[in-house]
PDB file of C-alpha atoms in Angstrom:
ATOM      1  CA  MET F   1     -14.142   6.191  41.849  1.00 62.00           C
ATOM      2  CA  ASN F   2     -11.896   3.448  40.924  1.00 79.00           C
ATOM      3  CA  ASP F   3      -7.977   3.705  40.145  1.00 80.00           C
ATOM      4  CA  LEU F   4      -8.671   2.851  36.627  1.00 74.00           C
ATOM      5  CA  GLN F   5     -11.269   5.960  35.813  1.00 83.00           C
ATOM      6  CA  GLU F   6      -8.728   8.349  37.389  1.00 81.00           C
ATOM      7  CA  ASP F   7      -5.916   6.651  35.791  1.00 73.00           C
ATOM      8  CA  VAL F   8      -7.848   7.631  32.532  1.00 72.00           C
ATOM      9  CA  LYS F   9      -9.303  10.866  33.193  1.00 78.00           C
ATOM     10  CA  HIS F  10      -5.361  11.191  34.664  1.00 75.00           C
ATOM     11  CA  THR F  11      -4.141  10.580  30.927  1.00 69.00           C
ATOM     12  CA  PHE F  12      -7.528  12.564  28.807  1.00 71.00           C
ATOM     13  CA  ARG F  13      -5.896  15.648  31.014  1.00 77.00           C
ATOM     14  CA  ARG F  14      -2.067  15.063  29.854  1.00 75.00           C
ATOM     15  CA  ALA F  15      -3.227  14.491  26.504  1.00 75.00           C
ATOM     16  CA  ARG F  16      -5.589  17.352  25.562  1.00 80.00           C
ATOM     17  CA  TRP F  17      -3.428  19.812  24.003  1.00 81.00           C
ATOM     18  CA  GLY F  18      -1.860  17.465  21.252  1.00 78.00           C
ATOM     19  CA  LEU F  19      -5.962  16.049  21.246  1.00 77.00           C
ATOM     20  CA  ILE F  20      -6.579  19.794  20.621  1.00 88.00           C
ATOM     21  CA  LEU F  21      -3.875  20.480  17.822  1.00 87.00           C
ATOM     22  CA  ARG F  22      -4.216  17.777  15.938  1.00 84.00           C
ATOM     23  CA  GLY F  23      -7.835  18.400  15.080  1.00 88.00           C
ATOM     24  CA  LEU F  24      -6.625  22.172  14.759  1.00 92.00           C
ATOM     25  CA  LEU F  25      -4.253  20.773  12.367  1.00 86.00           C
ATOM     26  CA  ALA F  26      -6.798  18.464  10.842  1.00 86.00           C
ATOM     27  CA  LEU F  27      -9.195  21.259  10.190  1.00 93.00           C
ATOM     28  CA  MET F  28      -6.420  23.315   8.581  1.00 91.00           C
ATOM     29  CA  PHE F  29      -5.654  20.999   6.435  1.00 86.00           C
ATOM     30  CA  GLY F  30      -9.491  20.312   5.297  1.00 88.00           C
ATOM     31  CA  ILE F  31     -10.282  23.958   4.643  1.00 93.00           C
ATOM     32  CA  PHE F  32      -6.589  24.074   2.645  1.00 88.00           C
ATOM     33  CA  ALA F  33      -7.788  20.483   0.269  1.00 87.00           C
ATOM     34  CA  LEU F  34     -11.032  22.406  -0.103  1.00 93.00           C
ATOM     35  CA  ALA F  35      -9.445  25.797  -1.343  1.00 94.00           C
ATOM     36  CA  ARG F  36      -6.713  24.114  -3.759  1.00 91.00           C
ATOM     37  CA  PRO F  37      -7.523  20.125  -4.496  1.00 90.00           C
ATOM     38  CA  LEU F  38      -4.718  19.748  -6.641  1.00 87.00           C
ATOM     39  CA  GLN F  39      -2.023  20.468  -4.426  1.00 87.00           C
ATOM     40  CA  THR F  40      -3.625  17.931  -2.387  1.00 87.00           C
ATOM     41  CA  VAL F  41      -3.162  15.841  -4.431  1.00 86.00           C
ATOM     42  CA  ALA F  42       0.551  16.391  -5.014  1.00 85.00           C
ATOM     43  CA  ILE F  43       0.856  16.644  -1.613  1.00 85.00           C
ATOM     44  CA  LEU F  44      -1.381  13.162  -0.188  1.00 87.00           C
ATOM     45  CA  ALA F  45       1.096  11.201  -2.585  1.00 87.00           C
ATOM     46  CA  LEU F  46       4.029  12.746  -1.588  1.00 88.00           C
ATOM     47  CA  LEU F  47       2.947  11.528   1.704  1.00 87.00           C
ATOM     48  CA  VAL F  48       2.209   7.478   0.444  1.00 88.00           C
ATOM     49  CA  ALA F  49       5.632   7.991  -1.107  1.00 92.00           C
ATOM     50  CA  PHE F  50       7.186   8.793   2.078  1.00 91.00           C
ATOM     51  CA  TRP F  51       4.984   6.481   4.328  1.00 90.00           C
ATOM     52  CA  ALA F  52       5.488   2.873   2.380  1.00 93.00           C
ATOM     53  CA  LEU F  53       8.971   4.214   1.842  1.00 94.00           C
ATOM     54  CA  PHE F  54       9.408   4.395   5.902  1.00 92.00           C
ATOM     55  CA  THR F  55       7.622   1.286   6.517  1.00 92.00           C
ATOM     56  CA  GLY F  56       9.613  -0.532   3.968  1.00 93.00           C
ATOM     57  CA  ILE F  57      12.632   0.708   5.695  1.00 94.00           C
ATOM     58  CA  VAL F  58      11.506  -0.561   9.531  1.00 91.00           C
ATOM     59  CA  ALA F  59       9.905  -3.772   8.465  1.00 92.00           C
ATOM     60  CA  ILE F  60      13.034  -4.266   6.749  1.00 94.00           C
ATOM     61  CA  VAL F  61      15.107  -3.788   9.596  1.00 90.00           C
ATOM     62  CA  ASN F  62      12.157  -5.495  11.985  1.00 88.00           C
ATOM     63  CA  SER F  63      13.083  -8.967   9.717  1.00 89.00           C
ATOM     64  CA  LEU F  64      17.248  -8.568  10.498  1.00 89.00           C
ATOM     65  CA  GLU F  65      16.100  -8.876  14.006  1.00 85.00           C
ATOM     66  CA  VAL F  66      13.486 -11.818  13.720  1.00 86.00           C
ATOM     67  CA  ARG F  67      15.262 -13.609  12.109  1.00 84.00           C
ATOM     68  CA  HIS F  68      16.953 -16.064  14.876  1.00 82.00           C
ATOM     69  CA  TYR F  69      13.902 -16.732  15.894  1.00 78.00           C
ATOM     70  CA  ALA F  70      10.725 -16.353  13.524  1.00 79.00           C
ATOM     71  CA  LYS F  71      10.803 -18.969  11.256  1.00 87.00           C
ATOM     72  CA  HIS F  72       9.404 -16.868   8.411  1.00 90.00           C
ATOM     73  CA  TRP F  73      11.392 -13.979   9.044  1.00 89.00           C
ATOM     74  CA  TRP F  74      11.427 -13.836   5.162  1.00 94.00           C
ATOM     75  CA  TRP F  75       8.363 -12.438   4.478  1.00 96.00           C
ATOM     76  CA  ILE F  76       8.593  -9.490   6.952  1.00 92.00           C
ATOM     77  CA  LEU F  77      11.766  -8.548   4.702  1.00 96.00           C
ATOM     78  CA  VAL F  78       9.668  -9.467   1.234  1.00 97.00           C
ATOM     79  CA  GLY F  79       7.393  -6.806   2.709  1.00 97.00           C
ATOM     80  CA  GLY F  80       9.535  -4.733   2.994  1.00 95.00           C
ATOM     81  CA  ILE F  81      11.931  -4.214   0.303  1.00 98.00           C
ATOM     82  CA  VAL F  82       8.491  -4.313  -1.776  1.00 98.00           C
ATOM     83  CA  SER F  83       7.577  -1.480  -0.026  1.00 96.00           C
ATOM     84  CA  VAL F  84      10.421   0.483   0.005  1.00 97.00           C
ATOM     85  CA  ILE F  85      10.597  -0.638  -4.004  1.00 98.00           C
ATOM     86  CA  PHE F  86       6.936   0.964  -3.655  1.00 97.00           C
ATOM     87  CA  GLY F  87       7.952   4.969  -2.125  1.00 96.00           C
ATOM     88  CA  ILE F  88      11.099   4.887  -4.427  1.00 96.00           C
ATOM     89  CA  ALA F  89       8.911   4.049  -7.229  1.00 96.00           C
ATOM     90  CA  ALA F  90       6.327   6.241  -5.879  1.00 93.00           C
ATOM     91  CA  PHE F  91       8.742   9.703  -5.280  1.00 91.00           C
ATOM     92  CA  PHE F  92      10.138   9.273  -9.217  1.00 91.00           C
ATOM     93  CA  MET F  93       6.533   9.325 -10.250  1.00 89.00           C
ATOM     94  CA  PHE F  94       5.402  12.146  -8.036  1.00 81.00           C
ATOM     95  CA  PRO F  95       3.927  14.716 -10.390  1.00 71.00           C
TER      96      PRO F  95
END
């Protein structure tokens, strides 16, 4: 067996518990979604709001870091601002 195969096997063995945990959490969320669909919609709406806010802040910070060597850095900034505005609006319109 070559080194690449050994590395992949070693990595999988180390990550196995994380994969099992993610699978169990996904299964639990699926059961919850089937049992309580209205609460699931509310949770997903809140998750989208958090995600938009978080990615917007990260995009804004990244745009400011690359402005010295990226010609069109301001497009990243605009996208970040739009994402933050969407996230804030999603929080205010949360069900």
